[in-house]
Coordinates of C-alpha atoms and ligand atoms in Angstrom, one line a residue:
X398 CA 135.6 -70.0 141.4
X399 CA 135.6 -66.3 140.4
X400 CA 133.0 -64.0 139.0
X401 CA 133.5 -62.2 135.7
X402 CA 131.4 -59.6 133.8
X403 CA 131.6 -57.6 130.7
X404 CA 129.7 -54.7 129.1
X405 CA 129.7 -53.2 125.6
X406 CA 127.1 -50.6 124.7
X407 CA 126.2 -46.9 124.7
X408 CA 126.1 -46.3 128.4
X409 CA 129.0 -45.7 130.8
X410 CA 130.4 -49.2 131.5
X411 CA 131.8 -48.5 135.0
X412 CA 128.6 -48.3 137.0
X413 CA 127.2 -51.3 135.1
X414 CA 130.3 -53.4 135.8
X415 CA 130.3 -52.4 139.5
X416 CA 126.6 -53.3 139.9
X417 CA 127.0 -56.6 138.1
X418 CA 130.1 -57.6 140.1
X419 CA 128.3 -56.9 143.4
X420 CA 125.6 -59.4 142.4
X421 CA 128.2 -62.2 142.1
X422 CA 130.6 -61.2 144.8
X423 CA 129.7 -64.5 146.5
X424 CA 131.6 -66.4 143.9
X425 CA 134.9 -65.1 145.4
X426 CA 135.8 -62.0 147.4
X427 CA 139.4 -61.9 148.1
X428 CA 140.1 -59.2 145.6
X429 CA 138.5 -57.5 142.6
X430 CA 139.3 -55.5 139.5
X431 CA 137.8 -53.5 136.7
X432 CA 138.9 -52.3 133.3
X433 CA 137.2 -49.5 131.4
X434 CA 138.1 -48.8 127.8
X435 CA 137.9 -45.2 126.6
X436 CA 138.7 -44.0 123.1
X437 CA 142.0 -45.8 122.7
X438 CA 142.9 -45.8 126.4
X439 CA 142.3 -48.5 129.0
X440 CA 142.0 -47.8 132.7
X441 CA 142.5 -50.5 135.3
X442 CA 141.6 -50.3 138.9
X443 CA 142.1 -53.1 141.4
X444 CA 141.6 -53.7 145.1
X445 CA 142.0 -56.4 147.8
X446 CA 139.0 -54.9 149.6
X447 CA 135.3 -55.3 148.7
X448 CA 133.7 -54.1 145.5
X449 CA 132.0 -51.3 147.6
X450 CA 135.5 -50.2 148.6
X451 CA 136.6 -50.3 145.0
X452 CA 133.6 -48.2 144.0
X453 CA 134.2 -45.6 146.7
X454 CA 137.8 -45.2 145.5
X455 CA 137.1 -44.6 141.8
X456 CA 135.8 -41.2 140.8
X457 CA 133.4 -41.7 137.9
X458 CA 134.8 -38.6 136.2
X459 CA 138.2 -40.4 136.1
X460 CA 136.9 -43.1 133.9
X461 CA 134.5 -42.9 131.1
X462 CA 134.2 -45.6 128.5
X463 CA 131.5 -47.7 126.9
X464 CA 133.3 -51.0 127.2
X465 CA 134.3 -52.6 130.5
X466 CA 135.2 -55.9 132.1
X467 CA 135.3 -56.8 135.8
X468 CA 136.4 -59.7 138.1
X469 CA 135.8 -60.8 141.6
X470 CA 138.4 -63.3 142.7
X471 CA 138.7 -66.5 144.8
X472 CA 142.4 -67.2 144.7
X473 CA 143.8 -70.4 143.3
X474 CA 147.2 -69.4 141.9
X475 CA 148.9 -66.6 143.7
X476 CA 147.9 -65.1 147.1
X477 CA 145.1 -62.6 147.3
X478 CA 146.9 -59.3 146.4
X479 CA 146.5 -56.3 144.2
X480 CA 149.1 -57.6 141.7
X481 CA 147.3 -60.9 141.4
X482 CA 143.8 -59.3 141.0
X483 CA 142.3 -59.4 137.5
X484 CA 142.2 -58.1 134.8
X485 CA 145.6 -59.2 133.7
X486 CA 147.3 -57.5 130.7
X487 CA 149.9 -58.3 128.1
X488 CA 153.3 -56.6 128.3
X489 CA 152.2 -53.6 126.3
X490 CA 149.1 -53.1 128.4
X491 CA 146.8 -53.4 125.3
X492 CA 145.1 -56.7 125.9
X493 CA 143.2 -57.4 129.1
X494 CA 141.7 -60.7 130.3
X495 CA 139.4 -61.6 133.2
X496 CA 139.3 -65.4 133.8
X497 CA 137.4 -67.9 135.9
X498 CA 139.0 -71.3 136.1
X499 CA 142.4 -72.8 136.2
X500 CA 145.2 -73.0 133.5
X501 CA 147.0 -76.2 134.5
X502 CA 149.9 -75.8 132.1
X503 CA 150.6 -72.1 132.7
X504 CA 154.1 -72.8 134.2
X505 CA 155.3 -74.7 131.1
X506 CA 153.8 -72.0 128.9
X507 CA 155.7 -69.3 130.8
X508 CA 158.9 -71.3 130.5
X509 CA 158.4 -72.3 126.9
X510 CA 156.3 -70.2 124.5
X511 CA 156.5 -67.1 126.7
X512 CA 160.0 -67.4 128.0
X513 CA 160.9 -63.8 127.0
X514 CA 157.9 -62.2 128.5
X515 CA 157.9 -60.3 131.8
X516 CA 155.1 -61.3 134.2
X517 CA 153.7 -59.1 136.8
X518 CA 151.6 -61.5 138.8
X519 CA 151.8 -65.1 140.1
X520 CA 148.6 -66.1 138.4
X521 CA 148.0 -68.7 135.8
X522 CA 145.7 -66.2 134.0
X523 CA 148.4 -63.8 133.0
X524 CA 149.7 -66.2 130.3
X525 CA 146.5 -65.6 128.3
X526 CA 146.9 -61.9 127.4
X527 CA 150.6 -62.6 126.6
X528 CA 149.6 -65.5 124.3
X529 CA 147.0 -63.4 122.5
X530 CA 149.6 -60.6 122.1
X531 CA 152.0 -63.1 120.5
X532 CA 149.5 -64.1 117.9
X533 CA 148.3 -60.6 117.2
X534 CA 152.0 -59.7 116.7
X535 CA 152.0 -62.0 113.8
X536 CA 149.6 -59.8 111.9
X537 CA 150.8 -56.8 110.1
X538 CA 150.9 -54.3 113.0
X539 CA 150.3 -51.1 111.0
X540 CA 147.4 -52.4 109.0
X541 CA 146.1 -54.0 112.2
X542 CA 146.3 -50.8 114.3
X543 CA 144.7 -48.7 111.6
X544 CA 141.7 -50.9 111.1
X545 CA 141.5 -52.3 114.6
X546 CA 137.7 -51.7 114.7
X547 CA 137.2 -54.0 111.8
X548 CA 139.6 -56.6 113.1
X549 CA 137.2 -58.6 115.1
X550 CA 138.1 -61.7 113.1
X551 CA 141.8 -61.3 113.8
X552 CA 141.3 -60.8 117.5
X553 CA 139.0 -63.8 117.6
X554 CA 141.6 -65.9 115.8
X555 CA 144.3 -64.7 118.2
X556 CA 142.1 -65.6 121.2
X557 CA 141.5 -69.0 119.7
X558 CA 145.2 -69.5 119.0
X559 CA 145.9 -68.7 122.7
X560 CA 143.2 -71.0 124.0
X561 CA 144.5 -73.8 121.9
X562 CA 147.7 -73.7 124.0
X563 CA 145.9 -74.0 127.3
X564 CA 145.1 -77.1 129.4
X565 CA 142.5 -76.6 132.1
X566 CA 139.2 -74.8 132.5
X567 CA 138.3 -71.2 131.7
X568 CA 135.6 -68.7 131.1
X569 CA 137.3 -65.6 129.9
X570 CA 136.4 -62.1 128.6
X571 CA 139.0 -60.3 126.6
X572 CA 139.2 -56.6 125.9
X573 CA 141.6 -55.1 123.4
X574 CA 142.6 -51.5 123.4
X575 CA 140.8 -49.7 120.6
X576 CA 138.6 -52.7 119.7
X577 CA 134.8 -51.9 119.8
X578 CA 133.8 -55.2 121.3
X579 CA 134.7 -58.0 123.7
X580 CA 135.7 -61.6 123.0
X581 CA 134.4 -64.3 125.4
X582 CA 135.1 -68.0 125.5
X583 CA 134.3 -71.0 127.8
X584 CA 135.6 -74.4 128.6
X585 CA 134.3 -76.2 131.6
X586 CA 133.3 -73.0 133.3
X587 CA 130.0 -71.3 132.9
X588 CA 129.5 -68.2 130.8
X589 CA 126.4 -66.3 129.6
X590 CA 125.6 -63.4 127.4
X591 CA 122.9 -60.9 128.3
X592 CA 121.1 -59.4 125.4
X593 CA 120.2 -55.7 125.5
X594 CA 119.1 -53.0 123.2
X595 CA 122.2 -51.5 121.5
X596 CA 124.1 -53.0 124.3
X597 CA 125.2 -56.5 125.4
X598 CA 126.5 -58.1 128.6
X599 CA 128.7 -61.1 129.5
X600 CA 128.9 -62.8 132.8
X601 CA 129.8 -66.0 134.6
X602 CA 126.4 -66.1 136.3
X603 CA 122.9 -65.0 135.4
X604 CA 122.3 -63.0 138.7
X605 CA 125.1 -60.6 137.6
X606 CA 122.9 -59.5 134.7
X607 CA 119.3 -59.5 135.9
X608 CA 119.3 -55.8 136.7
X609 CA 120.2 -55.1 133.1
X610 CA 118.3 -57.8 131.1
X611 CA 116.6 -61.1 131.4
X612 CA 117.3 -62.2 127.8
X613 CA 120.1 -64.7 128.3
X614 CA 122.2 -66.8 125.9
X615 CA 124.0 -69.8 127.6
X616 CA 127.3 -70.4 125.9
X617 CA 128.1 -74.0 125.3
X618 CA 131.3 -75.9 125.9
X619 CA 134.0 -74.7 123.5
X620 CA 132.0 -71.6 122.3
X621 CA 133.9 -68.4 121.5
X622 CA 131.9 -65.2 121.1
X623 CA 132.6 -61.8 119.7
X624 CA 130.2 -59.4 121.4
X625 CA 129.6 -55.9 120.2
X626 CA 127.0 -53.4 121.2
X627 CA 124.7 -54.5 118.3
X628 CA 125.9 -57.9 117.4
X629 CA 126.7 -61.3 118.9
X630 CA 128.7 -63.7 116.9
X631 CA 129.2 -67.2 118.3
X632 CA 131.5 -69.9 116.9
X633 CA 132.3 -73.4 117.9
X634 CA 134.9 -75.7 116.3
X635 CA 135.5 -73.2 113.6
X636 CA 131.9 -72.6 112.4
X637 CA 129.3 -70.1 113.4
X638 CA 126.6 -71.5 115.7
X639 CA 123.3 -70.1 116.8
X640 CA 122.5 -70.4 120.5
X641 CA 118.9 -69.9 121.7
X642 CA 118.1 -66.8 123.7
X643 CA 116.1 -67.7 126.8
X644 CA 113.9 -65.5 129.0
X645 CA 114.9 -65.9 132.6
X646 CA 112.0 -65.6 135.0
X647 CA 114.0 -64.9 138.1
X648 CA 113.4 -61.2 139.0
X649 CA 116.0 -59.0 140.4
X650 CA 114.2 -59.2 143.7
X651 CA 114.6 -63.0 143.6
X652 CA 118.3 -62.5 143.5
X653 CA 118.4 -59.8 146.2
X654 CA 117.9 -60.1 149.9
X655 CA 114.2 -59.1 149.9
X656 CA 114.3 -57.3 153.2
X657 CA 116.2 -60.0 155.1
X658 CA 119.4 -59.2 156.8
X659 CA 121.3 -61.9 155.0
X660 CA 120.7 -64.0 151.9
X661 CA 121.0 -67.1 154.1
X662 CA 118.0 -66.1 156.2
X663 CA 116.0 -65.1 153.2
X664 CA 116.8 -68.5 151.6
X665 CA 115.8 -70.4 154.7
X666 CA 112.5 -68.6 154.6
X667 CA 112.2 -69.6 151.0
X668 CA 112.4 -73.3 151.9
X669 CA 108.6 -73.7 151.8
X670 CA 108.5 -72.0 148.4
X671 CA 111.3 -74.2 147.1
X672 CA 109.3 -77.3 148.1
X673 CA 106.2 -76.0 146.3
X674 CA 108.0 -75.0 143.2
X675 CA 110.0 -78.2 143.0
X676 CA 106.8 -80.3 143.5
X677 CA 105.1 -78.2 140.8
X678 CA 107.7 -79.1 138.3
X679 CA 107.0 -82.8 138.3
X680 CA 103.7 -83.4 140.0
X681 CA 100.3 -82.9 138.3
X682 CA 97.1 -84.4 139.5
X683 CA 98.8 -86.9 141.7
X684 CA 101.0 -88.1 138.9
X685 CA 104.7 -87.8 139.0
X686 CA 106.2 -87.1 135.6
X687 CA 109.9 -86.5 135.0
X688 CA 109.3 -86.1 131.2
X689 CA 108.7 -88.5 128.4
X690 CA 112.3 -89.7 128.0
X691 CA 112.9 -90.4 131.6
X692 CA 112.6 -94.0 132.4
X693 CA 114.6 -95.9 134.9
X694 CA 114.1 -99.6 134.5
X695 CA 114.7 -100.5 138.1
X696 CA 114.8 -104.2 137.4
X697 CA 118.3 -105.4 138.5
X698 CA 119.5 -101.8 138.5
X699 CA 120.8 -99.7 141.3
X700 CA 121.5 -96.0 141.7
X701 CA 124.8 -94.4 142.4
X702 CA 124.8 -90.9 143.6
X703 CA 127.9 -88.6 143.4
X704 CA 128.0 -85.2 145.1
X705 CA 130.0 -82.9 147.4
X706 CA 129.3 -81.0 150.6
X707 CA 125.7 -80.3 151.4
X708 CA 124.6 -82.0 148.2
X709 CA 126.4 -85.2 149.4
X710 CA 124.4 -85.1 152.7
X711 CA 121.2 -84.6 150.7
X712 CA 122.2 -87.6 148.6
X713 CA 122.8 -89.7 151.8
X714 CA 119.3 -88.7 152.9
X715 CA 118.1 -89.6 149.4
X716 CA 119.5 -93.1 149.8
X717 CA 117.2 -93.7 152.9
X718 CA 114.2 -92.1 151.1
X719 CA 114.5 -94.0 147.8
X720 CA 115.4 -97.3 149.5
X721 CA 112.4 -96.9 151.8
X722 CA 109.9 -95.9 149.2
X723 CA 111.1 -97.7 146.0
X724 CA 113.2 -100.6 147.5
X725 CA 115.9 -99.7 144.9
X726 CA 119.5 -100.0 146.2
X727 CA 121.2 -96.6 146.3
X728 CA 125.0 -96.1 146.9
X729 CA 126.4 -92.6 147.6
X730 CA 129.9 -91.6 146.9
X731 CA 131.8 -88.3 147.5
X732 CA 132.6 -87.1 144.0
X733 CA 136.1 -86.2 145.0
X734 CA 136.9 -89.7 146.2
X735 CA 135.0 -91.5 143.4
X736 CA 137.1 -89.8 140.7
X737 CA 140.3 -91.4 141.9
X738 CA 138.9 -94.7 143.3
X739 CA 138.9 -98.1 141.6
X740 CA 135.1 -98.1 142.0
X741 CA 133.9 -100.9 139.7
X742 CA 131.5 -99.5 137.1
X743 CA 132.3 -102.0 134.4
X744 CA 129.3 -104.2 133.8
X745 CA 127.4 -102.6 136.7
X746 CA 123.7 -102.0 135.9
X747 CA 123.8 -98.6 137.5
X748 CA 122.2 -95.2 136.9
X749 CA 124.6 -92.5 138.0
X750 CA 123.0 -89.3 139.5
X751 CA 125.1 -86.2 140.1
X752 CA 123.6 -84.1 142.8
X753 CA 124.8 -80.5 142.5
X754 CA 123.0 -77.2 143.3
X755 CA 125.2 -75.1 141.1
X756 CA 125.8 -77.8 138.4
X757 CA 129.4 -76.5 138.3
X758 CA 131.2 -78.3 141.1
X759 CA 134.4 -79.6 139.4
X760 CA 134.6 -82.8 141.4
X761 CA 131.0 -83.7 140.6
X762 CA 131.4 -82.9 136.9
X763 CA 134.5 -85.1 136.8
X764 CA 132.5 -87.9 138.4
X765 CA 129.7 -87.5 135.8
X766 CA 132.3 -87.7 133.0
X767 CA 133.8 -90.9 134.6
X768 CA 130.4 -92.5 134.7
X769 CA 129.8 -91.5 131.1
X770 CA 133.1 -93.0 130.0
X771 CA 131.9 -96.3 131.5
X772 CA 128.7 -96.1 129.5
X773 CA 126.4 -95.6 132.5
X774 CA 123.2 -93.7 132.2
X775 CA 123.6 -90.4 133.9
X776 CA 121.2 -87.9 135.5
X777 CA 122.0 -84.4 136.8
X778 CA 119.9 -83.1 139.7
X779 CA 120.7 -79.4 139.8
X780 CA 119.2 -76.0 140.4
X781 CA 120.9 -74.1 137.6
X782 CA 119.5 -74.0 134.2
X783 CA 122.0 -74.7 131.5
X784 CA 124.8 -75.4 134.0
X785 CA 127.7 -77.7 133.0
X786 CA 126.2 -80.8 134.7
X787 CA 123.2 -80.5 132.5
X788 CA 125.4 -80.5 129.4
X789 CA 127.2 -83.7 130.4
X790 CA 124.4 -85.8 131.8
X791 CA 121.9 -87.7 129.6
X792 CA 119.0 -86.3 131.5
X793 CA 118.5 -83.4 134.0
X794 CA 116.1 -83.1 136.8
X795 CA 115.8 -79.5 137.9
X796 CA 115.0 -78.6 141.4
X797 CA 113.3 -75.2 141.5
X798 CA 114.8 -73.6 144.5
X799 CA 115.5 -70.3 142.7
X800 CA 118.8 -68.5 142.9
X801 CA 120.8 -69.4 146.0
X802 CA 123.3 -66.6 146.8
X803 CA 124.3 -67.4 150.4
X804 CA 127.5 -69.5 150.3
X805 CA 125.8 -71.9 152.8
X806 CA 123.4 -74.1 150.9
X807 CA 119.9 -74.2 152.5
X808 CA 116.8 -74.1 150.3
X809 CA 118.6 -76.1 147.6
X810 CA 119.1 -78.9 150.2
X811 CA 115.4 -79.0 150.9
X812 CA 114.6 -79.0 147.2
X813 CA 117.0 -81.9 146.7
X814 CA 115.2 -83.8 149.3
X815 CA 111.9 -83.1 147.5
X816 CA 113.3 -84.5 144.3
X817 CA 114.3 -87.7 146.2
X818 CA 110.8 -88.1 147.6
X819 CA 109.4 -87.7 144.1
X820 CA 111.9 -90.1 142.7
X821 CA 111.3 -92.7 145.4
X822 CA 107.6 -92.6 144.7
X823 CA 108.1 -92.5 141.0
X824 CA 110.2 -95.7 141.2
X825 CA 108.1 -97.4 143.8
X826 CA 105.7 -100.3 143.4
X827 CA 103.9 -99.6 146.6
X828 CA 100.1 -100.2 146.8
X829 CA 98.0 -97.3 145.5
X830 CA 96.7 -96.4 148.9
X831 CA 100.2 -96.2 150.4
X832 CA 101.3 -94.2 147.4
X833 CA 98.6 -91.7 148.0
X834 CA 99.4 -91.4 151.7
X835 CA 103.0 -90.6 150.9
X836 CA 102.1 -88.2 148.2
X837 CA 99.6 -86.4 150.6
X838 CA 102.3 -86.1 153.2
X839 CA 104.8 -84.8 150.7
X840 CA 102.3 -82.1 149.6
X841 CA 101.9 -81.1 153.2
X842 CA 105.7 -80.4 153.5
X843 CA 105.5 -76.7 152.6
X844 CA 103.2 -76.1 155.5
X845 CA 105.4 -78.2 157.8
X846 CA 108.4 -76.2 156.9
X847 CA 106.5 -73.0 157.3
X848 CA 105.4 -74.0 160.8
X849 CA 109.0 -74.5 161.8
X850 CA 109.8 -71.0 160.5
X851 CA 106.8 -69.5 162.3
X852 CA 106.8 -71.3 165.5
X853 CA 110.2 -72.6 166.3
X854 CA 112.4 -69.7 165.4
X855 CA 112.0 -67.7 168.7
X856 CA 112.9 -70.7 170.7
X857 CA 115.8 -71.4 168.3
X858 CA 117.1 -67.9 168.8
X859 CA 117.4 -68.5 172.6
X860 CA 119.3 -71.7 172.0
X861 CA 121.6 -70.0 169.5
X862 CA 122.6 -67.5 172.2
X863 CA 123.5 -70.3 174.4
X864 CA 125.3 -72.4 171.7
X865 CA 127.3 -69.4 170.5
X866 CA 129.5 -69.5 173.7
X867 CA 130.9 -72.9 172.9
X868 CA 133.7 -73.9 170.6
X869 CA 132.8 -77.6 170.1
X870 CA 129.4 -79.1 169.3
X871 CA 128.2 -82.6 168.3
X872 CA 125.1 -83.3 166.2
X873 CA 123.7 -86.8 166.5
X874 CA 121.0 -88.7 164.7
X875 CA 120.1 -92.1 163.3
X876 CA 118.7 -93.5 160.1
X877 CA 117.3 -90.9 157.7
X878 CA 118.2 -88.3 160.3
X879 CA 121.9 -89.2 160.3
X880 CA 122.5 -87.1 157.2
X881 CA 120.5 -84.3 158.8
X882 CA 122.9 -84.4 161.8
X883 CA 125.8 -84.2 159.3
X884 CA 124.3 -81.3 157.4
X885 CA 123.4 -79.5 160.7
X886 CA 127.0 -79.7 161.8
X887 CA 128.4 -78.6 158.4
X888 CA 126.1 -75.6 158.4
X889 CA 127.1 -74.6 161.9
X890 CA 130.8 -74.9 161.3
X891 CA 130.8 -73.2 157.9
X892 CA 129.1 -70.0 159.1
X893 CA 129.8 -69.7 162.8
X894 CA 133.3 -71.2 162.9
X895 CA 132.3 -73.4 165.8
X896 CA 133.9 -76.8 165.5
X897 CA 130.9 -79.1 164.9
X898 CA 130.8 -82.8 164.2
X899 CA 127.9 -84.8 162.9
X900 CA 127.8 -88.4 164.1
X901 CA 125.6 -91.5 164.1
X902 CA 124.1 -91.4 167.6
X903 CA 125.3 -95.0 168.3
X904 CA 128.8 -94.3 167.3
X905 CA 129.8 -91.7 169.9
X906 CA 130.6 -94.4 172.4
X907 CA 133.2 -95.8 170.0
X908 CA 135.6 -92.9 170.5
X909 CA 134.1 -89.4 170.6
X910 CA 132.9 -90.0 174.1
X911 CA 136.4 -89.1 175.1
X912 CA 135.7 -85.5 174.0
X913 CA 132.4 -85.1 176.0
X914 CA 132.5 -82.6 178.8
X915 CA 130.2 -79.9 180.1
X916 CA 131.8 -77.7 177.4
X917 CA 130.7 -79.8 174.4
X918 CA 126.9 -79.4 173.8
X919 CA 125.2 -82.1 171.8
X920 CA 122.3 -81.5 169.5
X921 CA 120.3 -84.8 169.3
X922 CA 117.7 -85.5 166.6
X923 CA 115.0 -87.6 168.3
X924 CA 112.3 -88.5 165.8
X925 CA 109.6 -91.0 166.9
X926 CA 110.6 -93.9 164.7
X927 CA 112.1 -97.3 165.2
X928 CA 115.4 -95.7 166.4
X929 CA 113.8 -93.5 169.0
X930 CA 114.5 -95.7 172.1
X931 CA 118.0 -96.4 171.1
X932 CA 118.8 -92.7 170.4
X933 CA 117.2 -91.8 173.7
X934 CA 119.5 -94.3 175.3
X935 CA 122.5 -92.6 173.7
X936 CA 121.3 -89.3 175.0
X937 CA 121.2 -90.6 178.5
X938 CA 124.8 -91.9 178.1
X939 CA 125.8 -88.4 176.8
X940 CA 124.2 -86.7 179.7
X941 CA 126.0 -89.0 182.1
X942 CA 129.3 -87.6 180.7
X943 CA 128.2 -84.1 181.6
X944 CA 127.4 -82.7 178.1
X945 CA 124.4 -80.4 177.8
X946 CA 121.9 -81.8 175.3
X947 CA 119.4 -79.9 173.1
X948 CA 116.9 -82.2 171.4
X949 CA 115.1 -81.7 168.2
X950 CA 111.8 -83.5 168.9
X951 CA 108.3 -83.6 167.7
X952 CA 105.5 -81.6 169.3
X953 CA 103.8 -84.6 170.8
X954 CA 106.9 -86.1 172.4
X955 CA 106.2 -85.9 176.2
X956 CA 109.1 -88.2 177.1
X957 CA 112.1 -86.3 175.8
X958 CA 112.0 -83.3 178.2
X959 CA 112.9 -85.5 181.2
X960 CA 116.3 -86.4 179.7
X961 CA 117.6 -83.3 178.0
X962 CA 118.4 -79.7 178.8
X963 CA 116.2 -78.1 176.2
X964 CA 114.0 -79.0 173.3
X965 CA 113.4 -77.5 169.9
X966 CA 109.9 -78.6 168.8
X967 CA 109.0 -79.5 165.3
X968 CA 105.7 -80.6 163.7
X969 CA 104.8 -84.3 163.8
X970 CA 105.4 -86.1 160.5
X971 CA 106.0 -89.8 159.6
X972 CA 109.6 -90.7 160.1
X973 CA 110.6 -90.7 156.4
X974 CA 109.5 -87.0 156.0
X975 CA 111.0 -85.9 159.3
X976 CA 114.2 -84.6 157.6
X977 CA 112.3 -81.6 156.3
X978 CA 111.2 -80.0 159.6
X979 CA 114.4 -81.1 161.3
X980 CA 116.7 -79.5 158.7
X981 CA 114.7 -76.3 158.6
X982 CA 115.2 -76.0 162.4
X983 CA 118.9 -76.8 162.1
X984 CA 119.4 -74.3 159.3
X985 CA 117.8 -71.6 161.5
X986 CA 120.0 -72.8 164.5
X987 CA 123.2 -72.4 162.5
X988 CA 122.1 -69.0 161.1
X989 CA 121.1 -67.6 164.5
X990 CA 124.3 -68.9 166.2
X991 CA 126.5 -67.4 163.5
X992 CA 124.6 -64.1 163.9
X993 CA 125.1 -64.1 167.7
X994 CA 128.8 -64.6 167.0
X995 CA 128.9 -61.6 164.6
X996 CA 130.1 -63.7 161.7
X997 CA 130.1 -62.8 158.0
X998 CA 127.2 -65.1 157.3
X999 CA 126.7 -64.9 153.5
X1000 CA 130.4 -64.9 152.8
X1001 CA 132.2 -67.2 155.3
X1002 CA 135.9 -67.0 155.3
X1003 CA 137.9 -69.2 152.8
X1004 CA 134.7 -70.4 151.0
X1005 CA 133.0 -69.7 147.7
X1006 CA 129.6 -70.6 146.4
X1007 CA 130.6 -72.9 143.7
X1008 CA 133.8 -74.8 143.8
X1009 CA 134.9 -75.1 140.2
X1010 CA 138.3 -76.5 141.0
X1011 CA 139.1 -80.1 142.0
Ligands
M6R718 O1 126.8 -76.7 143.9 P1 127.0 -78.0 144.6 O2 125.8 -78.5 145.3 O3 127.7 -79.0 143.8 O4 128.0 -77.6 145.8 C1 128.6 -78.6 146.6 C2 129.3 -78.0 147.8 O5 130.3 -77.2 147.5 C3 128.3 -77.2 148.7 O6 127.2 -77.9 149.0 C4 129.0 -76.7 149.9 O7 129.3 -77.7 150.8 C5 128.1 -75.6 150.6 N1 128.8 -74.4 150.9 C6 127.6 -76.1 152.0 O8 126.7 -75.2 152.6

């Protein structure tokens, strides 16, 4: 849940580490820290403020050094504070570690193996440098100190020794005073190496490195790497391994705001592009192709989707889409619940699909592993190349939304829907003419999304000004638009801090009606489908209780205006495709409302982009 970076080369490390950290500050921002190593001395600087603040408070002349590590923190063990900020050091201040993940057995290590060490923080991480120190202490100190530069092997062994004591997950970078390299290792947390010219980089996420290099090596589960300025040595299970270097096509501009005030707004505006790119990945000349080895024999089989947060709502929408198009039963489970439930997988003819933008959500990865243990076929649907989900699942379907930096998921949700439309059609046995109709409409979705961005935004801005004054809002929808109401509510609450609840339109009368007053606006999704009349009936009931209603309705709907206070118009589509224009409108509504309220849109409080703890 934190971001980590490392540099070793011929340039000053400090500005490079600062720049790289800023790119991944979204991974956690409750404190940060940097270490720079300079000819036998290490300098550490920490802050509970932003990385900008940290930068402003270090004078570059104070620190020079060609090796550095950095960390931006999302607290799991120990409150956000300077003493808990990384890097953490051993007792002698010679070994420093930045860590992303959780060490589950740190307490027993402190009380057992390290019972005579003095700890300066409340973190789980601090045991790692102490453990490394203990092993290094077993080597002959004098010889070791004299030939430290040559002692990569000993340092690597000491890191391995330390890691063998740990239970939990980690991506770590270790710096040792006087050593001309860094050691990196991963278990259940992502870690990549950026390859440069007489310099190399390490980071938890690719965007951290794009300004420096696009030559990336994705470390695999259990890898440990010794990274020097002109060499990269990777080992797994005691033997050297070669990992492929990949060229990443995301430009640095892709990962930056591109002129928009916030990443979230930029990413909403990239929704049409995300649809085009995702379609392009699997659609050629009206044929849907998920790759040669991708076959789902739908006979007697069902699909089980596991996911969290926005990806869970996308999966719920996927259920409606795939059941409508392919007539294959789909069940959707929250990954965090599925992992501890008695869900019967034994003997079930089920394909398990994990839906996860980041591919790193701990609950979702656990669910994938559970499915694997039961011998189910597994598929990861993710946005992140080489992410952990792709390593666990039998097969990966990539959405091509590009890097999503805003904590609030937007374009990845739309890309997930596109994958479900493609899957629904791929698995369907519908007549050719119907198939072509669906495909044609799917291909029209980038324009439809663009029309919402171009035509509805001004109107949405007015409604956002109005909505921003309230503290409680309901979102209602039915059928395929129920998950859209749920996602609309999640988006609003997460970035504007307005209490928002998504509900099935027909369910309000079974309890929540008690909450309806003139101070609880309701956003009602009114798509012209077989649920329209019923939803309109619910809207009338809501109005009778005094709540203001804003409808999301199609351009040609002349009826709706009579019953609601305001309408946000979206282009006409067939019902099954209506989630696309509706969600673009609701993403904009959440963004504009949060902006009216002056909220920290890209970094909402208490949240982080990928939730790598259960
Ligand atoms: O990376 P994932 O799709 O697995 O992430 C799941 C959720 O943590 C994520 O969708 C979260 O709910 C978003 N912040 C919502 O905008």
